[in-house]
Amino acid sequence: MRWKKKGKEMDYEMLMMITKSIMWRATEKLSMLHLQEPEALVGVEEQIQWVKDCHWRMKPYVRGTGGFEAELIDIAYDVEDVVDIILRSAVQGRRRGILKRLTLFISDFIYRYQLHKRIKWIDSKILSLSVDSPRLVCSFTVRIEEIDWSTWRSVQDQNVAKTVVYPVIEKVSVLLAQESLHPQLKRKVREIQDKFRFMNGFLKELESVELADGGMVWMEELCDISRSAVDVLGLFINRREQLRRSWRSPFRKVALAVDYLKSRHKFSMEMEQIHCKILDISSRRPEKVPGHGHKTHNREPASTFGILQQPAPEPNIISFDDDDDSQAVMSRPEEVPGHSQSREQGCTFQILQQPTQEHDIISFYDDVYAVMARLLADDSCFSVISIVGMEGAGKTTLAKLIYENDVVVDHFPYRAWASATNMFKILDDIVKQFIDYKKSTRTSWRKEQEEMKQKLKAFLMDKRYLIVLDHARSSSVCILNELLSALPETLNGSRMIVTTSEMSLPSHLETRSIHHALRLRSDDESWALFTHKLKMNIPQELQTMKREIVKRCGGLPLAIVKLGAVLSQKDANIEEWSIALEQLHRDKKLWSNTLSMIDRKCPLHMKRCLFYFGLFPQDIDVPARRLIALWVAEGLMQPEGENETSEDVAEICLIKLIAQGMVQVTKKKLNGDVKTCRLPDALQRHWLSKARQTTFLQFHTNTRSELSLSTGLVRRLVDHLDKEDFSYGHIHGEYNRTLTSLKPRYQHALSFLSFDTQEGSKPGEDIGNFLHRCISSSCFLLLRVLDLEHVFRPKLPETIGKLSRLRYLGLRWTFLEMLPSSISKLQNLQTLDLKHTYINILPNSIWKIQQLRHLYLSESYRSKFMPQPRVGSLTNLQTLWGLFVDEETPVKDGLDRLVNLKKLGLTCRLMPSQQQAMLAQLEAVANWVLKLDHLHTLRLKSDDGENQPGDLDLKPLSGLEKLSSIYLLGRLKNPLVVFESPESLSDLTLSGSGLTEDPLQKLDKLPNLKILRLLAKSYMGKNMLCSSGGFPQLRVLKLWKLEELEEWNVEEGALRALRDLEIRSCPRLKMLPKELQHRNLMNLKLSDMRNEFTT
């Protein structure tokens, strides 16, 4: 029986659900046809009634446990086949061509004979069912439960089921929608569809448990099966589409028919193999799956492989963090001394204007600003701001920095701080800080507590207050409820700050709470905190240890403070510091709770994303854009809805990992976006080990033995130039190629990344030869990722066109000079990164890559398109960055057909000899930009060939409602382009614009503008003014090389959100505006200014 595999049977409940689903689907098809075209069913009433009767006759068997589950599902598919025959006949009956009329009688006779024969056969199978049939032995005690899909609509509800099940269902739906699909093939496809559909519920449950290594291995096998199914279905769909579109002469028809029969047979065999694999893996799935979500702690013991047993914690309604988070930086709230200023020596210096009772604020600068902005917001309703972070992240420190800030002290006349183990102590602490209250010695503690609550509520009734509750957990529901009940319902902007290690608070607080996730510190923030806590001058020879120190601490303030305290007691030499660092490296207590939390609570799909960090060398920072592109290419993300992309989902996933302290931001962009990141040192070691054990990664095996891999499969191949790695000889030519076969190693590889950054021609030759040998040996044919970033001029073979599954081709910083023409065969390629290459003319075949979504070109080397694109080319393109436009570039009726772009970056060169032609090109570019309704990032440059700004003739962009970032370099012939910007604009850069009107007077009403850069020659006037209330959201302002600017005035109430101000090379500007001279929390940087410039 085909529902058995190696003596193991399918889960009973799964089969029953599949059976019911098939029967429902069959009757639903008939119901829809009956409603839409009842006349189409005339003459087959008896057969339709038979289908309905079948449904009722099978119900007792479906409900029971008679031991014939496999037979039932076979019959269900047979019944669906009958329905399809009826529907096919109805469709044929609607066609009234001349030939159809002649053959209708014969077709009808054949149809009724087939239908009668099939019905009799199914009847005999139903009659053969008996309660005395031998029962199948079920080895499963836990069933796959059905889940409500309607609740999984948010992008934040990603789970592994979406990346495993959805792609298969999507491909199956496309195939089943095609006409004239052979019934046998249709049935096989439906079987695969149903297996994956009902595997979905089980995968949802996997998100809620901690899996042992065996469970993760099982998960990777299932992902392999899913990818195989998607590939096989996709290739068959494409083949059918190619055959349909092909020109057909009489001889061609015969050849195509033979070819189709071959491809159909191959497809059928591959579907059968996938079917067997899914049956096999279903029989080996973990049996015990708790169904209480990530917050569950009281779990039943699991006895099967793949799920670890977790001891349930002691029930504790009133509980708080037991980690002394405040020790990360400071011990207790203290009074804030006055403001202070400092200036660096020389022509370039920096002033940090802020309260500085300690320099700790430097390390929490962004967090202090963000929380204070929420705390002081113009909202009269009471709200709770929860500072959320892992143990030792500095939650208490951040709360104290805010609590003691001068502005906060002035804004909240009544403040109280509480951190205790029970409600009575909390109330006692708060009440004592507000009023002179003496405890009664004669009443019970319950009455005393109630009296304190009443006095507190009465006292605060007409007062604006701030209360900080430190070390709270979501399990402290009773405490939070009681404390809120003791506070009056006022409309005066009172606030509460809660510090907690939990990412979510009780539901009744969620609607009144704003979460601030406290991330790990960046390298610069970590070093600032370390040098402050060290309390000594660091000798020059120890400055070289900065990188190692910040890396070992992993951005955790508690680790930084502890290391600083230890080194303060030691001699300042490399030997002593190295010993201390090694001790910190071996200290597992600092990260033990975090690692335990990740193992227990981190969703499965996020764990797989963490595994991907193991592909990168441990000593480098990972670019966020590269990480996101690789996640998407591997299919780790699945978008929801038409307006969302996989990249959007991946970005949110990265932000969540950062917010939960699992990923450390090492560098940020000016707009706050993540530039580079890495796993903290302790997590890197932990997850690298996990990734190897689960077969997600297979490298650095320290042996060349053929038995070095547990499964013999290499899914992700990484070249780290490690001679102990088994693949080193294969890639770099030192391995005896005649003694080994590449195919057993690499035929299942999904990704290949090389980090060979050596100089010279050898790296490129080695990679080229390896790729050629692998592809010639039928390896890498399943490859989705080929990332050769920083490999010097890899010699890509012409056979690269055989990598039909490739989605990501990363060639950034390779200085490659030419692409193979076969690149057009990469029909699934989504991202082509050619930034910082020497490719100046793209091959004509680039237009044939229909799935291409992101194309990055080499701006500095003038990459350009030459041929006129045909209609329908690159319609899915979302990113076109670094394109060079000259007089030959096909803009009008060419590139301007690319109307789905979200990011566009162009450089135009106006050579005097081609002035008229280029002016026409600029007009075509301007008209093209206005068509881009989805555009959110625009970068346009124009130069005259001598490194001077050229003309930019654009039209007002106010109609582009999604546009958020604009960078313009060139003389603006129409200043309204800037002055009539869309309200969505958040980032504006102008250079060489030649504006004569004050841009600040025109831009200050933009409600969302956060970053403004006025660079060289952007403004040619002498005076600038920021009016009162202007630039309400502006955080970053840069004024560079405004050589005519003499006076800048800022009225009171303007630039209230300004955090970073940089003034560079403005030689005539005399002084900083008085309104900004004593501004708190503002970072001021001055470069190349006159000595008498006044701050």
mmCIF file with all atom_site columns, N, CA and C in Angstrom, residues 147-165:
data_model
loop_
_atom_site.group_PDB
_atom_site.id
_atom_site.type_symbol
_atom_site.label_atom_id
_atom_site.label_alt_id
_atom_site.label_comp_id
_atom_site.label_asym_id
_atom_site.label_entity_id
_atom_site.label_seq_id
_atom_site.pdbx_PDB_ins_code
_atom_site.Cartn_x
_atom_site.Cartn_y
_atom_site.Cartn_z
_atom_site.occupancy
_atom_site.B_iso_or_equiv
_atom_site.pdbx_formal_charge
_atom_site.auth_seq_id
_atom_site.auth_comp_id
_atom_site.auth_asym_id
_atom_site.auth_atom_id
_atom_site.pdbx_PDB_model_num
ATOM 1  N N  . ILE A 1 147 ? -4.965 24.551 13.034 1.00 0.00 ? 147 ILE A N  1
ATOM 2  C CA . ILE A 1 147 ? -4.771 25.886 13.567 1.00 0.00 ? 147 ILE A CA 1
ATOM 3  C C  . ILE A 1 147 ? -5.560 26.889 12.747 1.00 0.00 ? 147 ILE A C  1
ATOM 4  N N  . ASP A 1 148 ? -5.778 28.043 13.363 1.00 0.00 ? 148 ASP A N  1
ATOM 5  C CA . ASP A 1 148 ? -6.544 29.100 12.699 1.00 0.00 ? 148 ASP A CA 1
ATOM 6  C C  . ASP A 1 148 ? -5.605 29.971 11.875 1.00 0.00 ? 148 ASP A C  1
ATOM 7  N N  . TRP A 1 149 ? -5.613 29.830 10.583 1.00 0.00 ? 149 TRP A N  1
ATOM 8  C CA . TRP A 1 149 ? -4.705 30.582 9.721  1.00 0.00 ? 149 TRP A CA 1
ATOM 9  C C  . TRP A 1 149 ? -5.038 32.072 9.707  1.00 0.00 ? 149 TRP A C  1
ATOM 10 N N  . SER A 1 150 ? -6.268 32.417 10.008 1.00 0.00 ? 150 SER A N  1
ATOM 11 C CA . SER A 1 150 ? -6.650 33.828 9.942  1.00 0.00 ? 150 SER A CA 1
ATOM 12 C C  . SER A 1 150 ? -5.941 34.670 10.986 1.00 0.00 ? 150 SER A C  1
ATOM 13 N N  . THR A 1 151 ? -5.366 34.025 11.999 1.00 0.00 ? 151 THR A N  1
ATOM 14 C CA . THR A 1 151 ? -4.653 34.774 13.035 1.00 0.00 ? 151 THR A CA 1
ATOM 15 C C  . THR A 1 151 ? -3.203 35.029 12.669 1.00 0.00 ? 151 THR A C  1
ATOM 16 N N  . TRP A 1 152 ? -2.731 34.515 11.540 1.00 0.00 ? 152 TRP A N  1
ATOM 17 C CA . TRP A 1 152 ? -1.325 34.624 11.149 1.00 0.00 ? 152 TRP A CA 1
ATOM 18 C C  . TRP A 1 152 ? -1.152 35.637 10.029 1.00 0.00 ? 152 TRP A C  1
ATOM 19 N N  . ARG A 1 153 ? -1.662 36.797 10.194 1.00 0.00 ? 153 ARG A N  1
ATOM 20 C CA . ARG A 1 153 ? -1.592 37.780 9.122  1.00 0.00 ? 153 ARG A CA 1
ATOM 21 C C  . ARG A 1 153 ? -0.506 38.819 9.343  1.00 0.00 ? 153 ARG A C  1
ATOM 22 N N  . SER A 1 154 ? -0.078 38.984 10.560 1.00 0.00 ? 154 SER A N  1
ATOM 23 C CA . SER A 1 154 ? 0.927  40.010 10.842 1.00 0.00 ? 154 SER A CA 1
ATOM 24 C C  . SER A 1 154 ? 2.300  39.547 10.403 1.00 0.00 ? 154 SER A C  1
ATOM 25 N N  . VAL A 1 155 ? 3.094  40.499 9.913  1.00 0.00 ? 155 VAL A N  1
ATOM 26 C CA . VAL A 1 155 ? 4.457  40.174 9.502  1.00 0.00 ? 155 VAL A CA 1
ATOM 27 C C  . VAL A 1 155 ? 5.283  39.715 10.690 1.00 0.00 ? 155 VAL A C  1
ATOM 28 N N  . GLN A 1 156 ? 4.868  40.101 11.904 1.00 0.00 ? 156 GLN A N  1
ATOM 29 C CA . GLN A 1 156 ? 5.620  39.714 13.084 1.00 0.00 ? 156 GLN A CA 1
ATOM 30 C C  . GLN A 1 156 ? 5.263  38.306 13.542 1.00 0.00 ? 156 GLN A C  1
ATOM 31 N N  . ASP A 1 157 ? 4.302  37.662 12.901 1.00 0.00 ? 157 ASP A N  1
ATOM 32 C CA . ASP A 1 157 ? 3.930  36.305 13.252 1.00 0.00 ? 157 ASP A CA 1
ATOM 33 C C  . ASP A 1 157 ? 4.573  35.301 12.307 1.00 0.00 ? 157 ASP A C  1
ATOM 34 N N  . GLN A 1 158 ? 5.778  35.593 11.865 1.00 0.00 ? 158 GLN A N  1
ATOM 35 C CA . GLN A 1 158 ? 6.490  34.645 11.012 1.00 0.00 ? 158 GLN A CA 1
ATOM 36 C C  . GLN A 1 158 ? 6.729  33.343 11.759 1.00 0.00 ? 158 GLN A C  1
ATOM 37 N N  . ASN A 1 159 ? 6.715  32.247 11.040 1.00 0.00 ? 159 ASN A N  1
ATOM 38 C CA . ASN A 1 159 ? 7.053  30.955 11.626 1.00 0.00 ? 159 ASN A CA 1
ATOM 39 C C  . ASN A 1 159 ? 7.599  30.056 10.533 1.00 0.00 ? 159 ASN A C  1
ATOM 40 N N  . VAL A 1 160 ? 8.209  28.978 10.944 1.00 0.00 ? 160 VAL A N  1
ATOM 41 C CA . VAL A 1 160 ? 8.885  28.115 9.988  1.00 0.00 ? 160 VAL A CA 1
ATOM 42 C C  . VAL A 1 160 ? 7.897  27.453 9.031  1.00 0.00 ? 160 VAL A C  1
ATOM 43 N N  . ALA A 1 161 ? 6.643  27.303 9.454  1.00 0.00 ? 161 ALA A N  1
ATOM 44 C CA . ALA A 1 161 ? 5.647  26.692 8.570  1.00 0.00 ? 161 ALA A CA 1
ATOM 45 C C  . ALA A 1 161 ? 5.457  27.514 7.295  1.00 0.00 ? 161 ALA A C  1
ATOM 46 N N  . LYS A 1 162 ? 5.565  28.829 7.425  1.00 0.00 ? 162 LYS A N  1
ATOM 47 C CA . LYS A 1 162 ? 5.370  29.675 6.249  1.00 0.00 ? 162 LYS A CA 1
ATOM 48 C C  . LYS A 1 162 ? 6.463  29.459 5.211  1.00 0.00 ? 162 LYS A C  1
ATOM 49 N N  . THR A 1 163 ? 7.670  29.207 5.664  1.00 0.00 ? 163 THR A N  1
ATOM 50 C CA . THR A 1 163 ? 8.771  29.029 4.724  1.00 0.00 ? 163 THR A CA 1
ATOM 51 C C  . THR A 1 163 ? 8.863  27.608 4.199  1.00 0.00 ? 163 THR A C  1
ATOM 52 N N  . VAL A 1 164 ? 8.200  26.675 4.865  1.00 0.00 ? 164 VAL A N  1
ATOM 53 C CA . VAL A 1 164 ? 8.240  25.272 4.432  1.00 0.00 ? 164 VAL A CA 1
ATOM 54 C C  . VAL A 1 164 ? 6.986  24.904 3.657  1.00 0.00 ? 164 VAL A C  1
ATOM 55 N N  . VAL A 1 165 ? 5.823  25.294 4.166  1.00 0.00 ? 165 VAL A N  1
ATOM 56 C CA . VAL A 1 165 ? 4.548  24.869 3.591  1.00 0.00 ? 165 VAL A CA 1
ATOM 57 C C  . VAL A 1 165 ? 4.081  25.808 2.478  1.00 0.00 ? 165 VAL A C  1
#
